[in-house]
XYZ file of C-alpha atoms in Angstrom:
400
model
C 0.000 0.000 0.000
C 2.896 2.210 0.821
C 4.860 1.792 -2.244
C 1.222 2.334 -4.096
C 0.962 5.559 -1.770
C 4.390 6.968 -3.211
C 3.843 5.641 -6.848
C 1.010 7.921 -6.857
C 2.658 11.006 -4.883
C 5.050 10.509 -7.496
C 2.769 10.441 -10.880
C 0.822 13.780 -9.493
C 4.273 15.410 -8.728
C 4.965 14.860 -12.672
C 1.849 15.428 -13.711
C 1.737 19.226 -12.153
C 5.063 19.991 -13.176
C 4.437 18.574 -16.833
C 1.190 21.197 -16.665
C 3.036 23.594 -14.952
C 5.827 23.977 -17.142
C 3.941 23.971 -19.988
C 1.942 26.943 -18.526
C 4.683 28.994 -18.561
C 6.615 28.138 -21.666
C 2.780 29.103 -23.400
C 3.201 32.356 -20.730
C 6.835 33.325 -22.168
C 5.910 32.830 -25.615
C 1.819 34.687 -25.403
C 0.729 31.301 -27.041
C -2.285 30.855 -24.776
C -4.509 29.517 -27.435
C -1.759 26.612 -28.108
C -1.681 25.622 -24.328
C -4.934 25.106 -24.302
C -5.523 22.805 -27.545
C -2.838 20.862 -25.995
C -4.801 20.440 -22.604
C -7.880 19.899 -24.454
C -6.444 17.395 -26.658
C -4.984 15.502 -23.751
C -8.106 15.735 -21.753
C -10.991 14.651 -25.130
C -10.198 10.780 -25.100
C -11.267 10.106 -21.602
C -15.009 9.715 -22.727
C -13.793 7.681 -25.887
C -11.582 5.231 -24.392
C -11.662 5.011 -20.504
C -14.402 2.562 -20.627
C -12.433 0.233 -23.117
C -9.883 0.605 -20.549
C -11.897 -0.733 -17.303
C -12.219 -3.363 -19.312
C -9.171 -4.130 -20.063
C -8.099 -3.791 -16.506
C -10.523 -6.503 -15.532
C -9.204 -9.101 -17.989
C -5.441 -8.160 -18.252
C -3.167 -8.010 -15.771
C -3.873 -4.281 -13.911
C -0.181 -4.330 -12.899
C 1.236 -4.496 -16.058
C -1.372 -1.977 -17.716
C -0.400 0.523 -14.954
C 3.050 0.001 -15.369
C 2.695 0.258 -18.878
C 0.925 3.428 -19.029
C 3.110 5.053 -16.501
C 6.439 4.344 -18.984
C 3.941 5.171 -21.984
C 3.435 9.091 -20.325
C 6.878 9.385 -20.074
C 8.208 8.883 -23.318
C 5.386 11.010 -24.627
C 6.499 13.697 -22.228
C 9.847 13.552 -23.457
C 8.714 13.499 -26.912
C 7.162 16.616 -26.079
C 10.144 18.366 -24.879
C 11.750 17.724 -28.158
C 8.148 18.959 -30.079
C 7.966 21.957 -27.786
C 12.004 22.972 -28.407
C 11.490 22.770 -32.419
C 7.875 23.508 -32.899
C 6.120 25.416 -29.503
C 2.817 24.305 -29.094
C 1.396 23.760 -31.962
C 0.453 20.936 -34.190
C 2.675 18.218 -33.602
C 2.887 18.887 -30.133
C -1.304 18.510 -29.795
C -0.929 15.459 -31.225
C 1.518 13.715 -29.182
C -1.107 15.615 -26.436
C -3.433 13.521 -27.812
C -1.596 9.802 -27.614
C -0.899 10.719 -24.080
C -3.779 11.313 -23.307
C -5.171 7.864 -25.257
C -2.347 5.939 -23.227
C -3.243 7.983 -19.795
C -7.256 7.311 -20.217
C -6.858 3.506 -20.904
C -4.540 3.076 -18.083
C -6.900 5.208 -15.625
C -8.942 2.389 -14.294
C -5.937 -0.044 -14.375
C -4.056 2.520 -11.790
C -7.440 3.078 -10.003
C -8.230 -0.703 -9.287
C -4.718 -1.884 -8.036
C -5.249 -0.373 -4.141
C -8.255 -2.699 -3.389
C -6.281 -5.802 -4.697
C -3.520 -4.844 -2.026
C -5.304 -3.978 0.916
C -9.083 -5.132 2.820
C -11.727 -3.905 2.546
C -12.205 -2.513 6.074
C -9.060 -0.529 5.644
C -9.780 0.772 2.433
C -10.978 3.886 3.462
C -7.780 4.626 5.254
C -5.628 3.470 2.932
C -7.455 5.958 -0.095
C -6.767 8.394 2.294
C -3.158 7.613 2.731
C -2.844 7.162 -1.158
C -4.610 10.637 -1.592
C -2.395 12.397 1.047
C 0.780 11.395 -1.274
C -1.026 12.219 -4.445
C -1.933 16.166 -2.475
C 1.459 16.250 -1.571
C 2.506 15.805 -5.035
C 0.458 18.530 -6.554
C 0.823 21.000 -3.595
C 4.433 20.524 -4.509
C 4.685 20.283 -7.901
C 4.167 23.824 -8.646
C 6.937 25.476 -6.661
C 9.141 22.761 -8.473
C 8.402 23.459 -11.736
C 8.617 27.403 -10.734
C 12.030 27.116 -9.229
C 13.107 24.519 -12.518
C 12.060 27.031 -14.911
C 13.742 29.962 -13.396
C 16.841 28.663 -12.573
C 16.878 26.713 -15.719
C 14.812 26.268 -18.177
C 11.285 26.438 -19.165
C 11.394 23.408 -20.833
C 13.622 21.514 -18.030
C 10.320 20.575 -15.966
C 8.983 18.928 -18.983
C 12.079 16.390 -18.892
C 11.775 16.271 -14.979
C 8.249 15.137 -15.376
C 9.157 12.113 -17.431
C 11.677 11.099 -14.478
C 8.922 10.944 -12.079
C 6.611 8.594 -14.314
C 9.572 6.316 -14.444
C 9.995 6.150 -10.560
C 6.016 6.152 -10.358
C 6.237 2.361 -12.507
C 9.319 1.474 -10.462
C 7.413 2.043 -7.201
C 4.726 -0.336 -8.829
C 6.996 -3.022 -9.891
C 7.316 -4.919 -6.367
C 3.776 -4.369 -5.944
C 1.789 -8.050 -5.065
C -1.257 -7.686 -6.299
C -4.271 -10.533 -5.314
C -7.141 -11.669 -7.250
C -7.397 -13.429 -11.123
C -8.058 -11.714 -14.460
C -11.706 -12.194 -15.120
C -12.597 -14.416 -18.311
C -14.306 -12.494 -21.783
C -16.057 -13.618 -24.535
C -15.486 -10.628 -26.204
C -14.788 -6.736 -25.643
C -18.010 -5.615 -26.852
C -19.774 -7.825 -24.857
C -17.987 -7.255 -21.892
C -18.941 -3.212 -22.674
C -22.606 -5.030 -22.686
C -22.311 -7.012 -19.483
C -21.018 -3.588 -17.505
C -24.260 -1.788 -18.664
C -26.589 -4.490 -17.206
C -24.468 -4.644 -14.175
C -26.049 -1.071 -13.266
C -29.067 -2.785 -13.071
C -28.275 -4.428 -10.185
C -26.098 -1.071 -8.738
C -28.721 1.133 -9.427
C -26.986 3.341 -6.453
C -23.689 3.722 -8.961
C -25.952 4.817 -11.822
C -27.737 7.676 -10.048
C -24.519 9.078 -8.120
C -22.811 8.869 -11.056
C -25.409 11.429 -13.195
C -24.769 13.431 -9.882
C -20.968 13.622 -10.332
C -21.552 14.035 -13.882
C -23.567 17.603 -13.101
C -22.308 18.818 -10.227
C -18.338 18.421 -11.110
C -18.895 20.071 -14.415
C -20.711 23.150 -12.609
C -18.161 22.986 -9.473
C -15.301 22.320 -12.399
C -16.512 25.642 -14.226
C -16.688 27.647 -10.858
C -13.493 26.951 -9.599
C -11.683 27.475 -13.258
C -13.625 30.206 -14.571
C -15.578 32.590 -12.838
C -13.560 32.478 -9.458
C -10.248 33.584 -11.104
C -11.786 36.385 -12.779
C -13.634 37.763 -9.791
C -10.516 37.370 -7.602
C -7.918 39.417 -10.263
C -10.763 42.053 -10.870
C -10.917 42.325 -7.471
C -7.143 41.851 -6.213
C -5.046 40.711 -8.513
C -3.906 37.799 -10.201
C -1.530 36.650 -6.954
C -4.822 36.798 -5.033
C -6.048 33.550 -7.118
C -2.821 32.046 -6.688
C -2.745 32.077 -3.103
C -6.659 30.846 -2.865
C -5.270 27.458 -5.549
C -2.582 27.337 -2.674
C -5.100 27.243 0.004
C -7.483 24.850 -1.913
C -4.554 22.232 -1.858
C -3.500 22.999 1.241
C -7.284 21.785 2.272
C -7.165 18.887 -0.014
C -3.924 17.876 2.235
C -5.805 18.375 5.630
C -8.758 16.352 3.996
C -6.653 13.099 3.595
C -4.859 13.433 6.710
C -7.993 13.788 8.680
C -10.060 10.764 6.482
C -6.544 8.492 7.602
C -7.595 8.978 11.262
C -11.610 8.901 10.798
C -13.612 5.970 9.919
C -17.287 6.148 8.448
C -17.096 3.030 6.406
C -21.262 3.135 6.797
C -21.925 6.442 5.281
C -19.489 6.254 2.746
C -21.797 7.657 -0.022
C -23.386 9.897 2.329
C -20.572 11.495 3.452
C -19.201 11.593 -0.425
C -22.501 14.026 -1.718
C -22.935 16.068 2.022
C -19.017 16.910 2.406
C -18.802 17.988 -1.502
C -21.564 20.935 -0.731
C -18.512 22.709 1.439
C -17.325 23.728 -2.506
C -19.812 25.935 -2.492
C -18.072 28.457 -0.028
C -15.515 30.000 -2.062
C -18.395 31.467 -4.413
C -20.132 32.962 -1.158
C -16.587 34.293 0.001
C -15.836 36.007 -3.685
C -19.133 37.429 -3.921
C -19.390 38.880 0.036
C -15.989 40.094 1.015
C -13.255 41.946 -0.692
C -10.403 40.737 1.710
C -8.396 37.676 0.066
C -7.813 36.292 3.539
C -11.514 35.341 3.732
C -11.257 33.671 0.181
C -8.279 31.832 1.205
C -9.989 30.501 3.981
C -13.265 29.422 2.475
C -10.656 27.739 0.158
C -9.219 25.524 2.268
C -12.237 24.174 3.917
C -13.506 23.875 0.309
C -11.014 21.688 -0.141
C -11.392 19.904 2.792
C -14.729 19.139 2.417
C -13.971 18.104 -1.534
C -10.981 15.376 -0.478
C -12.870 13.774 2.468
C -15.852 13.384 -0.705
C -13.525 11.899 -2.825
C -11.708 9.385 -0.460
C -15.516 8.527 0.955
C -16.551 7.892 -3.110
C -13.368 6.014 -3.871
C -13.794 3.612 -0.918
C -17.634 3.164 -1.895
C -16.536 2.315 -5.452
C -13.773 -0.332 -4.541
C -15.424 -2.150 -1.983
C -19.377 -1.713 -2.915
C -18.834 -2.886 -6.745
C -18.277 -6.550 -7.179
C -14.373 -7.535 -7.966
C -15.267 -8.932 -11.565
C -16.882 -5.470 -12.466
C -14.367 -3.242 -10.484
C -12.455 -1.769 -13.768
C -15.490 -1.225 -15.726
C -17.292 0.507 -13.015
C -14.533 2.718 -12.729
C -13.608 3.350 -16.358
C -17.954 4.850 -16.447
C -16.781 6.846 -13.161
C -13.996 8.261 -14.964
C -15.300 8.626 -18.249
C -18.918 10.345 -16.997
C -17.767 11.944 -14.047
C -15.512 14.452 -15.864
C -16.661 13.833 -19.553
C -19.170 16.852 -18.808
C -15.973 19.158 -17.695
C -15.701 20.885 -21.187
C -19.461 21.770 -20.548
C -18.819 23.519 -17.096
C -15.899 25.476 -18.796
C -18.084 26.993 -21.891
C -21.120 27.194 -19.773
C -19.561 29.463 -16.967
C -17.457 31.351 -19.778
C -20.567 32.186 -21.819
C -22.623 33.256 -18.076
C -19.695 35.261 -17.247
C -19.449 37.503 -20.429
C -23.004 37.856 -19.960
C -24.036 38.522 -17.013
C -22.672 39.913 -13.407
C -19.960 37.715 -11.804
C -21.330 38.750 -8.530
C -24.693 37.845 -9.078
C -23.039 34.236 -10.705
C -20.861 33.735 -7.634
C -23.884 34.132 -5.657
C -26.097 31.931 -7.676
C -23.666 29.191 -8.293
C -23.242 29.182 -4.556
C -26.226 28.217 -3.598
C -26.684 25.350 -6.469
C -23.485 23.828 -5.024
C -24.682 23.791 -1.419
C -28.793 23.026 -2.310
C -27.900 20.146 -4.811
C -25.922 18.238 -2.660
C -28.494 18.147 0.369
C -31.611 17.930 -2.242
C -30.013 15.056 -3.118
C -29.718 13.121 -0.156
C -33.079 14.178 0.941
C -34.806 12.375 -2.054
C -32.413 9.520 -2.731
C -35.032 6.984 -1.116
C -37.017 7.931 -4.342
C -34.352 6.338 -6.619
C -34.202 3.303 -4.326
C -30.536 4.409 -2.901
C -31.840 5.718 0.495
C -29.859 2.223 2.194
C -27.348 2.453 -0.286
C -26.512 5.916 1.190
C -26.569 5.025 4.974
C -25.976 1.336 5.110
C -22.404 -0.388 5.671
C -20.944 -3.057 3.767
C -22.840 -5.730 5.521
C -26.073 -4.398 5.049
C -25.371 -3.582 1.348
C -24.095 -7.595 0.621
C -27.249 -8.877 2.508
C -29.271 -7.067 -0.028
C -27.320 -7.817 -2.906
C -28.188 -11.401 -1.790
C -31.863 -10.637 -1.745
């Protein structure tokens, strides 16, 4: 579990420096529009191929996908640093964008799946937590890295940094035992089949996933859009920088504190109430004019959004049969953020529109309403014990 925690400190280390440095090589050279067809580009197969993936990672060895897709990033990131040195951002560097984000997508659910096949299920919790703390680390982290490589440097020299860390990420996997038997298929398209029916008998996955689906996108667009604008209007760009800073600082607190707390029988619960903290920094933007008070509702935003994530990670891995585990996460990946692109234009095209303020304040209360509207009517999609009831309760009626 340990070396799984640092594999993954180690692949969001690279990951933020890799974005990071690209950031400001696109700053230093104005090419804004090139940085983000290259982020787009990596980011559009995840609704295409993640679900292949899942199943891949439930008939193939999940080891030796993850693995694979670990060394895959890397030599696209250093084929990068060679586009990026000859060409900038443009064309051929969107398309190698584009394999890595093919190879990063189908190795998702491999890399998502290999913690339950190393640790029980009644630690799982805590050991998502412990896993997430590492990955938090990694991005809090990763910034000032990339800052201090770029400056002292480089631009480009955090790109080839990157590429070392994927490396030691799939070393850190390699001793890894890992329990349980490929499953057996008659055929991919069938499989694809046989993980749609298995909602039938998870109808709980099906309707928190069309939550996710909404209320990510809109949180997504928030957090990326209309918050940075209404914090440089109002003080500066550094002002947004320090409230990112004090939104991972609060993902960090939320892992620490989920590796010490147990609530293994309100997992899902505890998933869709803690997410409705998010909705703070809009209130904060839209009320006060300070930064301190933005930095603050920042960190308990992301306190509230890491102790939902480890709660909906645990629910996943130890609520969803073993045979279905990858394809049930390759649909959480793929639908979960597949309406991200949505949030973005959505909250762009609101914000030229109409006043931020009046957004802010709106948005606010959608975050923190939806969330609790939720729970309140879940027992009308059948999920009510679902939501409350612990892993013995939920096998006794899956037997039923």
């Amino acid at each position: 579990m340990w070396l799984l925690a640092v594999s993954q400190g180690l692949q969001s280390f690279g990951t933020s420096v890799f974005a990071i440095s690209l950031a400001l090589l696109a700053g230093q050279n104005g090419d804004f529009l090139g940085l983000g067809l290259v982020l787009a580009a990596r980011t559009i197969p995840t609704v295409v191929i993640a679900l292949f993936g899942g199943v891949a990672a439930d008939l193939w060895s999940r080891k030796l996908l993850a693995i694979l897709t670990l060394l895959g990033v890397a030599v696209l990131n250093v084929a990068t640093l060679f586009s990026v040195v000859h060409q900038g951002l443009g064309p051929i560097t969107q398309v190698i964008s584009l394999a890595s984000g093919f190879i990063s997508a189908f190795g998702a659910p491999a890399l998502y799946t290999l913690l339950p096949s190393v640790v029980s299920a009644e630690n799982n919790f805590r050991a998502n937590a412990v896993v997430r703390t590492f990955r938090n680390a990694g991005s809090l982290l990763g910034p000032i890295l990339a800052t201090f490589v770029s400056t002292t440097f480089q631009t480009t020299s955090g790109i080839a940094l990157s590429s070392v860390f994927f490396v030691c990420s799939a070393l850190c996997i390699l001793p890894v035992r890992i329990s349980g038997v490929a499953a057996r298929s008659e055929g991919i398209k069938k499989d694809i089949r046989v993980a749609f029916s298995a909602l039938k008998d998870q109808r709980w996955f099906g309707y928190l996933l069309l939550f996710w689906a909404l209320f990510l996108a809109l949180q997504s667009g928030f957090t990326s859009v209309l918050q940075p604008i209404a914090a440089t209007s109002k003080a500066g760009p550094a002002s947004y920088g320090a409230m990112a800073a004090a939104l991972a600082v609060g993902y960090l607190i939320g892992s620490l504190l989920c590796a010490k707390w147990k609530v293994e029988k309100f997992l899902l619960t505890a998933s869709v109430g803690f997410f409705a903290l998010c909705s703070l920094p809009n209130f904060a933007l839209a009320a006060f004019a300070q930064p301190l008070w933005w930095c603050l509702a920042a960190i308990v935003a992301g306190l509230g959004l890491e102790i939902s994530g480890v709660a909906w990670g645990s629910a996943l891995q130890t609520r969803v049969p073993e045979e279905h585990l990858g394809k049930f996460s390759s649909l959480d990946y793929a639908v979960s953020f597949g309406l991200l692109p949505v949030g973005y234009a959505l909250c762009g095209f609101l914000g030229a529109s109409l006043p931020t303020n009046s957004l802010l304040l709106v948005g606010g209360w959608i975050l923190l309403l939806g969330p609790l509207a939720f729970l309140t009517v879940s027992h009308r999609f059948d999920v009510k014990k679902s939501l409350s009831a612990g892993r013995t309760d939920f096998e006794s009626s899956k037997k039923v």
